[in-house]
PDB file of C-alpha atoms in Angstrom:
ATOM      1  CA  THR A 580       0.000  -0.018   0.002  1.00  0.00           C
ATOM      2  CA  ARG A 581       1.411   3.395  -0.999  1.00  0.00           C
ATOM      3  CA  ARG A 582       1.134   6.050   1.666  1.00  0.00           C
ATOM      4  CA  LEU A 583       1.571   9.812   1.834  1.00  0.00           C
ATOM      5  CA  TYR A 584       3.622  11.174   4.742  1.00  0.00           C
ATOM      6  CA  PRO A 585       2.938  14.902   5.147  1.00  0.00           C
ATOM      7  CA  ILE A 586       5.890  17.075   6.205  1.00  0.00           C
ATOM      8  CA  GLU A 587       4.639  20.485   7.327  1.00  0.00           C
ATOM      9  CA  ASN A 588       6.320  23.435   5.611  1.00  0.00           C
ATOM     10  CA  ALA A 589       3.416  25.859   5.946  1.00  0.00           C
ATOM     11  CA  GLN A 590       0.876  26.974   8.494  1.00  0.00           C
ATOM     12  CA  ARG A 591      -2.295  28.981   8.329  1.00  0.00           C
ATOM     13  CA  GLY A 592      -2.269  32.220  10.286  1.00  0.00           C
ATOM     14  CA  MET A 593      -4.380  32.866  13.369  1.00  0.00           C
ATOM     15  CA  ALA A 594      -7.041  35.558  13.495  1.00  0.00           C
ATOM     16  CA  TRP A 595      -8.930  35.077  16.755  1.00  0.00           C
ATOM     17  CA  MET A 596     -11.263  38.000  17.263  1.00  0.00           C
ATOM     18  CA  GLU A 597     -13.918  39.286  19.654  1.00  0.00           C
ATOM     19  CA  LEU A 598     -17.080  40.764  18.192  1.00  0.00           C
ATOM     20  CA  THR A 599     -19.113  43.279  20.167  1.00  0.00           C
ATOM     21  CA  ALA A 600     -22.629  44.351  19.290  1.00  0.00           C
ATOM     22  CA  THR A 601     -24.113  47.471  20.858  1.00  0.00           C
ATOM     23  CA  GLY A 602     -27.806  48.257  20.853  1.00  0.00           C
ATOM     24  CA  ARG A 603     -30.641  49.702  22.900  1.00  0.00           C
ATOM     25  CA  ALA A 604     -31.262  48.122  26.288  1.00  0.00           C
ATOM     26  CA  GLY A 605     -34.879  47.628  27.239  1.00  0.00           C
ATOM     27  CA  HIS A 606     -37.625  45.421  28.671  1.00  0.00           C
ATOM     28  CA  GLY A 607     -37.976  41.977  27.095  1.00  0.00           C
ATOM     29  CA  SER A 608     -41.714  42.489  26.578  1.00  0.00           C
ATOM     30  CA  SER A 609     -41.280  45.495  24.335  1.00  0.00           C
ATOM     31  CA  PRO A 610     -40.419  45.632  20.589  1.00  0.00           C
ATOM     32  CA  ASN A 611     -36.799  46.584  19.952  1.00  0.00           C
ATOM     33  CA  ASP A 612     -35.214  46.899  16.533  1.00  0.00           C
ATOM     34  CA  GLU A 613     -31.790  47.662  18.018  1.00  0.00           C
ATOM     35  CA  ASN A 614     -31.337  44.372  19.852  1.00  0.00           C
ATOM     36  CA  ALA A 615     -27.643  43.677  20.341  1.00  0.00           C
ATOM     37  CA  VAL A 616     -28.232  39.925  20.701  1.00  0.00           C
ATOM     38  CA  THR A 617     -30.117  39.759  17.437  1.00  0.00           C
ATOM     39  CA  ASP A 618     -27.541  41.782  15.537  1.00  0.00           C
ATOM     40  CA  LEU A 619     -24.660  39.735  16.877  1.00  0.00           C
ATOM     41  CA  ALA A 620     -26.428  36.456  16.243  1.00  0.00           C
ATOM     42  CA  GLU A 621     -27.132  37.471  12.642  1.00  0.00           C
ATOM     43  CA  SER A 622     -23.520  38.476  12.107  1.00  0.00           C
ATOM     44  CA  LEU A 623     -22.287  35.196  13.524  1.00  0.00           C
ATOM     45  CA  THR A 624     -24.649  33.195  11.365  1.00  0.00           C
ATOM     46  CA  ARG A 625     -23.339  35.020   8.288  1.00  0.00           C
ATOM     47  CA  ILE A 626     -19.793  34.192   9.272  1.00  0.00           C
ATOM     48  CA  GLY A 627     -20.497  30.611  10.261  1.00  0.00           C
ATOM     49  CA  ARG A 628     -22.377  29.897   7.025  1.00  0.00           C
ATOM     50  CA  HIS A 629     -19.816  31.570   4.757  1.00  0.00           C
ATOM     51  CA  THR A 630     -17.621  29.385   2.528  1.00  0.00           C
ATOM     52  CA  PHE A 631     -14.349  30.985   1.523  1.00  0.00           C
ATOM     53  CA  PRO A 632     -13.054  30.321  -2.011  1.00  0.00           C
ATOM     54  CA  ILE A 633     -10.356  27.739  -2.675  1.00  0.00           C
ATOM     55  CA  ARG A 634      -6.819  29.173  -2.651  1.00  0.00           C
ATOM     56  CA  LEU A 635      -4.259  26.524  -3.658  1.00  0.00           C
ATOM     57  CA  ILE A 636      -0.976  27.417  -2.031  1.00  0.00           C
ATOM     58  CA  GLU A 637       2.124  25.506  -3.260  1.00  0.00           C
ATOM     59  CA  PRO A 638       2.459  22.948  -0.383  1.00  0.00           C
ATOM     60  CA  VAL A 639      -1.201  21.935  -0.766  1.00  0.00           C
ATOM     61  CA  ARG A 640      -1.011  21.792  -4.535  1.00  0.00           C
ATOM     62  CA  ALA A 641       2.121  19.631  -4.342  1.00  0.00           C
ATOM     63  CA  LEU A 642       0.508  17.106  -1.920  1.00  0.00           C
ATOM     64  CA  LEU A 643      -2.633  16.859  -4.047  1.00  0.00           C
ATOM     65  CA  ALA A 644      -0.653  16.483  -7.244  1.00  0.00           C
ATOM     66  CA  GLU A 645       1.343  13.603  -5.744  1.00  0.00           C
ATOM     67  CA  ALA A 646      -1.887  11.997  -4.544  1.00  0.00           C
ATOM     68  CA  ALA A 647      -3.345  12.285  -8.013  1.00  0.00           C
ATOM     69  CA  ARG A 648      -0.232  10.747  -9.562  1.00  0.00           C
ATOM     70  CA  LEU A 649      -0.259   7.771  -7.198  1.00  0.00           C
ATOM     71  CA  GLN A 650      -3.919   7.155  -7.810  1.00  0.00           C
ATOM     72  CA  GLY A 651      -3.597   7.544 -11.555  1.00  0.00           C
ATOM     73  CA  VAL A 652      -6.242  10.268 -11.530  1.00  0.00           C
ATOM     74  CA  ASP A 653      -6.181  13.218 -13.913  1.00  0.00           C
ATOM     75  CA  VAL A 654      -6.915  16.383 -11.960  1.00  0.00           C
ATOM     76  CA  ASP A 655      -7.010  19.818 -13.543  1.00  0.00           C
ATOM     77  CA  PHE A 656      -5.790  22.086 -10.750  1.00  0.00           C
ATOM     78  CA  ASP A 657      -6.580  25.174 -12.802  1.00  0.00           C
ATOM     79  CA  ALA A 658     -10.179  24.180 -13.487  1.00  0.00           C
ATOM     80  CA  GLU A 659     -12.971  26.684 -12.760  1.00  0.00           C
ATOM     81  CA  ASP A 660     -14.838  24.087 -10.747  1.00  0.00           C
ATOM     82  CA  LEU A 661     -11.913  22.965  -8.572  1.00  0.00           C
ATOM     83  CA  ASP A 662     -14.181  21.353  -5.993  1.00  0.00           C
ATOM     84  CA  ALA A 663     -15.410  18.823  -8.557  1.00  0.00           C
ATOM     85  CA  GLU A 664     -11.849  18.152  -9.733  1.00  0.00           C
ATOM     86  CA  LEU A 665     -10.554  17.539  -6.239  1.00  0.00           C
ATOM     87  CA  ALA A 666     -13.439  15.234  -5.465  1.00  0.00           C
ATOM     88  CA  LYS A 667     -11.771  12.759  -7.792  1.00  0.00           C
ATOM     89  CA  LEU A 668      -9.136  12.244  -5.080  1.00  0.00           C
ATOM     90  CA  GLY A 669     -11.646  10.886  -2.591  1.00  0.00           C
ATOM     91  CA  PRO A 670     -10.460  10.699   1.090  1.00  0.00           C
ATOM     92  CA  VAL A 671      -7.314  12.675   0.319  1.00  0.00           C
ATOM     93  CA  ALA A 672      -9.330  15.664  -0.782  1.00  0.00           C
ATOM     94  CA  ASP A 673     -11.621  15.307   2.246  1.00  0.00           C
ATOM     95  CA  PHE A 674      -8.584  15.353   4.570  1.00  0.00           C
ATOM     96  CA  MET A 675      -7.222  18.472   2.843  1.00  0.00           C
ATOM     97  CA  GLN A 676     -10.426  20.482   2.882  1.00  0.00           C
ATOM     98  CA  VAL A 677      -9.281  22.364   5.977  1.00  0.00           C
ATOM     99  CA  VAL A 678      -6.263  23.834   4.175  1.00  0.00           C
ATOM    100  CA  LEU A 679      -7.859  24.597   0.824  1.00  0.00           C
ATOM    101  CA  ARG A 680      -9.305  27.902   2.002  1.00  0.00           C
ATOM    102  CA  ASN A 681      -9.529  30.414   4.813  1.00  0.00           C
ATOM    103  CA  SER A 682     -11.986  29.708   7.581  1.00  0.00           C
ATOM    104  CA  ALA A 683     -13.866  31.457  10.403  1.00  0.00           C
ATOM    105  CA  ASN A 684     -15.861  29.635  13.058  1.00  0.00           C
ATOM    106  CA  PRO A 685     -17.930  31.268  15.834  1.00  0.00           C
ATOM    107  CA  THR A 686     -16.964  29.605  19.105  1.00  0.00           C
ATOM    108  CA  MET A 687     -18.239  31.724  22.045  1.00  0.00           C
ATOM    109  CA  PHE A 688     -21.272  33.925  22.772  1.00  0.00           C
ATOM    110  CA  SER A 689     -22.131  36.028  25.857  1.00  0.00           C
ATOM    111  CA  ALA A 690     -25.009  38.401  26.460  1.00  0.00           C
ATOM    112  CA  GLY A 691     -27.633  39.394  28.984  1.00  0.00           C
ATOM    113  CA  TYR A 692     -28.278  38.629  32.660  1.00  0.00           C
ATOM    114  CA  GLN A 693     -32.051  38.120  32.894  1.00  0.00           C
ATOM    115  CA  THR A 694     -34.749  36.755  30.592  1.00  0.00           C
ATOM    116  CA  ASN A 695     -36.945  39.846  30.636  1.00  0.00           C
ATOM    117  CA  VAL A 696     -34.097  42.341  30.022  1.00  0.00           C
ATOM    118  CA  ILE A 697     -32.806  43.113  26.525  1.00  0.00           C
ATOM    119  CA  PRO A 698     -29.055  43.821  27.018  1.00  0.00           C
ATOM    120  CA  GLY A 699     -27.402  46.824  25.411  1.00  0.00           C
ATOM    121  CA  ARG A 700     -24.291  44.786  24.626  1.00  0.00           C
ATOM    122  CA  ALA A 701     -23.412  41.290  23.410  1.00  0.00           C
ATOM    123  CA  THR A 702     -20.011  39.736  22.714  1.00  0.00           C
ATOM    124  CA  ALA A 703     -18.739  36.680  20.870  1.00  0.00           C
ATOM    125  CA  ARG A 704     -15.463  35.037  19.835  1.00  0.00           C
ATOM    126  CA  VAL A 705     -14.580  33.811  16.336  1.00  0.00           C
ATOM    127  CA  ASP A 706     -11.664  31.569  15.404  1.00  0.00           C
ATOM    128  CA  GLY A 707     -10.342  32.819  12.066  1.00  0.00           C
ATOM    129  CA  ARG A 708      -7.562  31.101  10.141  1.00  0.00           C
ATOM    130  CA  PHE A 709      -5.962  32.315   6.949  1.00  0.00           C
ATOM    131  CA  LEU A 710      -3.657  30.717   4.372  1.00  0.00           C
ATOM    132  CA  PRO A 711      -0.261  32.298   3.622  1.00  0.00           C
ATOM    133  CA  GLY A 712      -0.802  35.290   1.406  1.00  0.00           C
ATOM    134  CA  HIS A 713      -4.561  35.500   2.070  1.00  0.00           C
ATOM    135  CA  GLU A 714      -4.803  37.326   5.402  1.00  0.00           C
ATOM    136  CA  GLN A 715      -6.392  40.480   3.975  1.00  0.00           C
ATOM    137  CA  GLU A 716      -9.059  38.406   2.216  1.00  0.00           C
ATOM    138  CA  LEU A 717     -10.138  36.955   5.534  1.00  0.00           C
ATOM    139  CA  VAL A 718     -10.251  40.359   7.277  1.00  0.00           C
ATOM    140  CA  ASP A 719     -12.150  42.039   4.459  1.00  0.00           C
ATOM    141  CA  THR A 720     -14.652  39.215   4.290  1.00  0.00           C
ATOM    142  CA  ILE A 721     -15.361  39.257   8.003  1.00  0.00           C
ATOM    143  CA  ASP A 722     -15.830  43.030   8.000  1.00  0.00           C
ATOM    144  CA  ALA A 723     -18.280  42.746   5.091  1.00  0.00           C
ATOM    145  CA  LEU A 724     -20.326  40.140   6.939  1.00  0.00           C
ATOM    146  CA  LEU A 725     -20.737  42.171  10.144  1.00  0.00           C
ATOM    147  CA  LEU A 726     -23.808  44.322  10.691  1.00  0.00           C
ATOM    148  CA  PRO A 727     -23.051  48.050  11.318  1.00  0.00           C
ATOM    149  CA  SER A 728     -23.736  47.677  15.047  1.00  0.00           C
ATOM    150  CA  VAL A 729     -21.001  45.046  15.426  1.00  0.00           C
ATOM    151  CA  SER A 730     -17.350  45.922  15.932  1.00  0.00           C
ATOM    152  CA  ARG A 731     -14.255  43.686  15.809  1.00  0.00           C
ATOM    153  CA  GLN A 732     -11.032  43.541  17.822  1.00  0.00           C
ATOM    154  CA  TRP A 733      -8.170  41.050  17.898  1.00  0.00           C
ATOM    155  CA  VAL A 734      -7.790  38.477  20.675  1.00  0.00           C
ATOM    156  CA  ASN A 735      -4.852  36.650  19.070  1.00  0.00           C
ATOM    157  CA  HIS A 736      -3.475  37.710  15.692  1.00  0.00           C
ATOM    158  CA  ASP A 737      -0.436  35.775  14.398  1.00  0.00           C
ATOM    159  CA  ILE A 738       1.314  35.166  11.098  1.00  0.00           C
ATOM    160  CA  ALA A 739       0.904  32.472   8.502  1.00  0.00           C
ATOM    161  CA  VAL A 740       4.087  30.494   7.730  1.00  0.00           C
ATOM    162  CA  GLU A 741       5.505  28.992   4.511  1.00  0.00           C
ATOM    163  CA  THR A 742       8.956  27.849   3.482  1.00  0.00           C
ATOM    164  CA  SER A 743      10.243  25.877   0.506  1.00  0.00           C
ATOM    165  CA  PHE A 744      10.328  22.070   0.604  1.00  0.00           C
ATOM    166  CA  ASP A 745      14.033  21.545   0.257  1.00  0.00           C
ATOM    167  CA  GLY A 746      17.339  21.389   2.104  1.00  0.00           C
ATOM    168  CA  PRO A 747      19.365  18.826   4.123  1.00  0.00           C
ATOM    169  CA  LEU A 748      16.758  18.517   6.847  1.00  0.00           C
ATOM    170  CA  VAL A 749      13.965  17.787   4.373  1.00  0.00           C
ATOM    171  CA  ASP A 750      16.197  15.211   2.672  1.00  0.00           C
ATOM    172  CA  ALA A 751      16.909  13.527   5.999  1.00  0.00           C
ATOM    173  CA  MET A 752      13.225  13.408   6.972  1.00  0.00           C
ATOM    174  CA  CYS A 753      12.301  11.898   3.615  1.00  0.00           C
ATOM    175  CA  ALA A 754      15.094   9.340   3.862  1.00  0.00           C
ATOM    176  CA  ALA A 755      13.987   8.299   7.388  1.00  0.00           C
ATOM    177  CA  VAL A 756      10.434   7.680   6.185  1.00  0.00           C
ATOM    178  CA  ARG A 757      11.512   5.698   3.096  1.00  0.00           C
ATOM    179  CA  ALA A 758      13.910   3.577   5.180  1.00  0.00           C
ATOM    180  CA  GLU A 759      10.954   2.334   7.280  1.00  0.00           C
ATOM    181  CA  ASP A 760       8.384   2.356   4.479  1.00  0.00           C
ATOM    182  CA  PRO A 761       9.908   1.885   0.995  1.00  0.00           C
ATOM    183  CA  ASP A 762       6.471   2.612  -0.543  1.00  0.00           C
ATOM    184  CA  GLY A 763       6.125   5.803   1.484  1.00  0.00           C
ATOM    185  CA  HIS A 764       5.854   9.166  -0.254  1.00  0.00           C
ATOM    186  CA  PRO A 765       6.851  12.232   1.830  1.00  0.00           C
ATOM    187  CA  VAL A 766       5.012  15.338   0.658  1.00  0.00           C
ATOM    188  CA  PRO A 767       4.722  19.011   1.649  1.00  0.00           C
ATOM    189  CA  TYR A 768       1.841  19.984   3.900  1.00  0.00           C
ATOM    190  CA  CYS A 769       0.139  23.004   5.390  1.00  0.00           C
ATOM    191  CA  ASN A 770      -0.835  22.849   9.055  1.00  0.00           C
ATOM    192  CA  PRO A 771      -4.401  24.202   9.486  1.00  0.00           C
ATOM    193  CA  GLY A 772      -3.587  25.400  12.990  1.00  0.00           C
ATOM    194  CA  GLY A 773      -0.351  26.723  14.478  1.00  0.00           C
ATOM    195  CA  THR A 774       2.743  25.876  16.482  1.00  0.00           C
ATOM    196  CA  ASP A 775       5.781  27.601  17.911  1.00  0.00           C
ATOM    197  CA  ALA A 776       7.112  27.713  14.369  1.00  0.00           C
ATOM    198  CA  LYS A 777       5.342  31.097  14.092  1.00  0.00           C
ATOM    199  CA  ALA A 778       7.672  32.509  16.744  1.00  0.00           C
ATOM    200  CA  PHE A 779      10.824  30.892  15.316  1.00  0.00           C
ATOM    201  CA  THR A 780       9.992  32.050  11.803  1.00  0.00           C
ATOM    202  CA  LYS A 781      10.072  35.651  13.061  1.00  0.00           C
ATOM    203  CA  LEU A 782      13.694  34.991  14.037  1.00  0.00           C
ATOM    204  CA  GLY A 783      14.526  33.938  10.498  1.00  0.00           C
ATOM    205  CA  ILE A 784      14.516  30.169  11.229  1.00  0.00           C
ATOM    206  CA  ARG A 785      13.017  27.795   8.683  1.00  0.00           C
ATOM    207  CA  CYS A 786      10.644  25.408  10.431  1.00  0.00           C
ATOM    208  CA  PHE A 787       9.137  22.048   9.522  1.00  0.00           C
ATOM    209  CA  GLY A 788       6.595  19.831  11.237  1.00  0.00           C
ATOM    210  CA  PHE A 789       7.397  16.117  11.181  1.00  0.00           C
ATOM    211  CA  LYS A 790       6.134  13.096  13.118  1.00  0.00           C
ATOM    212  CA  GLY A 791       6.375  10.179  10.680  1.00  0.00           C
ATOM    213  CA  LEU A 792       3.180   8.489  11.862  1.00  0.00           C
ATOM    214  CA  LYS A 793       1.902   5.511   9.883  1.00  0.00           C
ATOM    215  CA  LEU A 794      -1.871   5.662   9.904  1.00  0.00           C
ATOM    216  CA  PRO A 795      -4.483   3.230   8.583  1.00  0.00           C
ATOM    217  CA  HIS A 796      -6.461   4.471   5.619  1.00  0.00           C
ATOM    218  CA  ASP A 797      -9.793   4.108   7.409  1.00  0.00           C
ATOM    219  CA  LEU A 798      -8.834   6.351  10.376  1.00  0.00           C
ATOM    220  CA  ASP A 799     -10.440   9.748  10.081  1.00  0.00           C
ATOM    221  CA  TYR A 800      -7.399  11.329  11.721  1.00  0.00           C
ATOM    222  CA  GLY A 801      -8.095  14.941  10.908  1.00  0.00           C
ATOM    223  CA  ARG A 802     -11.453  14.903  12.707  1.00  0.00           C
ATOM    224  CA  LEU A 803     -10.021  13.511  15.947  1.00  0.00           C
ATOM    225  CA  PHE A 804      -8.104  16.663  16.939  1.00  0.00           C
ATOM    226  CA  HIS A 805      -9.388  18.084  20.301  1.00  0.00           C
ATOM    227  CA  GLY A 806     -12.070  15.403  20.336  1.00  0.00           C
ATOM    228  CA  VAL A 807     -13.103  13.187  23.261  1.00  0.00           C
ATOM    229  CA  ASP A 808     -11.383  10.200  21.647  1.00  0.00           C
ATOM    230  CA  GLU A 809      -8.244  11.893  20.196  1.00  0.00           C
ATOM    231  CA  ARG A 810      -5.775   9.049  19.531  1.00  0.00           C
ATOM    232  CA  VAL A 811      -3.258   7.382  17.243  1.00  0.00           C
ATOM    233  CA  PRO A 812      -2.791   3.618  16.752  1.00  0.00           C
ATOM    234  CA  LEU A 813       0.038   2.069  18.828  1.00  0.00           C
ATOM    235  CA  GLU A 814       1.648   0.521  15.754  1.00  0.00           C
ATOM    236  CA  GLY A 815       1.574   3.895  14.033  1.00  0.00           C
ATOM    237  CA  LEU A 816       3.296   5.402  17.090  1.00  0.00           C
ATOM    238  CA  ARG A 817       5.956   2.629  17.121  1.00  0.00           C
ATOM    239  CA  PHE A 818       6.592   3.303  13.436  1.00  0.00           C
ATOM    240  CA  GLY A 819       6.989   6.993  14.168  1.00  0.00           C
ATOM    241  CA  VAL A 820       9.516   6.247  16.958  1.00  0.00           C
ATOM    242  CA  ARG A 821      11.633   4.232  14.504  1.00  0.00           C
ATOM    243  CA  VAL A 822      11.487   6.998  11.947  1.00  0.00           C
ATOM    244  CA  MET A 823      12.422   9.701  14.410  1.00  0.00           C
ATOM    245  CA  THR A 824      15.277   7.575  15.743  1.00  0.00           C
ATOM    246  CA  ARG A 825      16.674   7.269  12.247  1.00  0.00           C
ATOM    247  CA  LEU A 826      16.366  11.021  11.749  1.00  0.00           C
ATOM    248  CA  TRP A 827      18.156  11.833  14.981  1.00  0.00           C
ATOM    249  CA  GLN A 828      20.957   9.383  14.212  1.00  0.00           C
ATOM    250  CA  ASN A 829      21.556  10.913  10.794  1.00  0.00           C
ATOM    251  CA  CYS A 830      21.355  14.601  11.716  1.00  0.00           C
TER     252      CYS A 830
END
C-alpha cells in the first residue's frame, strides 16, 4: 500500500477576534429593533455559514498532485470548478479540505443577565484562520459580513508560515520515512492550525513539522483533533519512533 507522509512546511495564520454588538437596552416584553443579541447572532450566522473560495498554495497543490499521480487520476488544478476536480481524489481531498481555504468559526457567545431584560451589549469570539498570502481576504470578508452595530477587535493575531520544501533537513526526513516504508511518499503539507514555528519564523529560522506516523487508511485522523477520543494507533506510534530515531541518528 502506498502512503503519503505529510511534512509540514506551511501553517495557516491565526485571527482570533472578539465581536461586540451594541444596541438599545430595554424590557424583554417591548419591541426593539436595536437588539444587540439579534444583531450579533445574525452576524455570527453570516460568518459561520460563509464558505471561503479555494486558494491553492504551493504545499497543498504539491501534496494533491502527488496523490493524483499515485492514484492515476487526472486532476485539472486550474479548473474553474476545482471542488469537482478535487473530489476525484476521494479521502485525500476530504482530509485536505481544511487547508484549501480560509475559515472562520464562531466559538463563544455572551449576552444578558435576565430573561426579561434586553441587554445593550453582546459579545462573541470567532476563530479565524488564513492561508499564507490570504490574510487580507479573511479580514475584508469578516468586516463585510458584520452588521453596522457590530465591531471587531483582535484576541490573538499571528502570522501564516510557509517555506520551501528543500534542504538537508527535508532530505533527512524523507530518507527516514523511506527507510521504514519503501512505498512511502513524503510530501509538503500546510498545518491548518499553528505551532511555535510562528515565533521561530520571526527569528529567521526555517521550520518544519514532522512526526512520521503511519496511519491506517480508514482512520479519520483529521477529525480526531481536540475530540473526546483523540488518539493514534500504537503501531503507528511505534513506526514513528523508529522514523524519528533514524532522523536523529543521521542529523
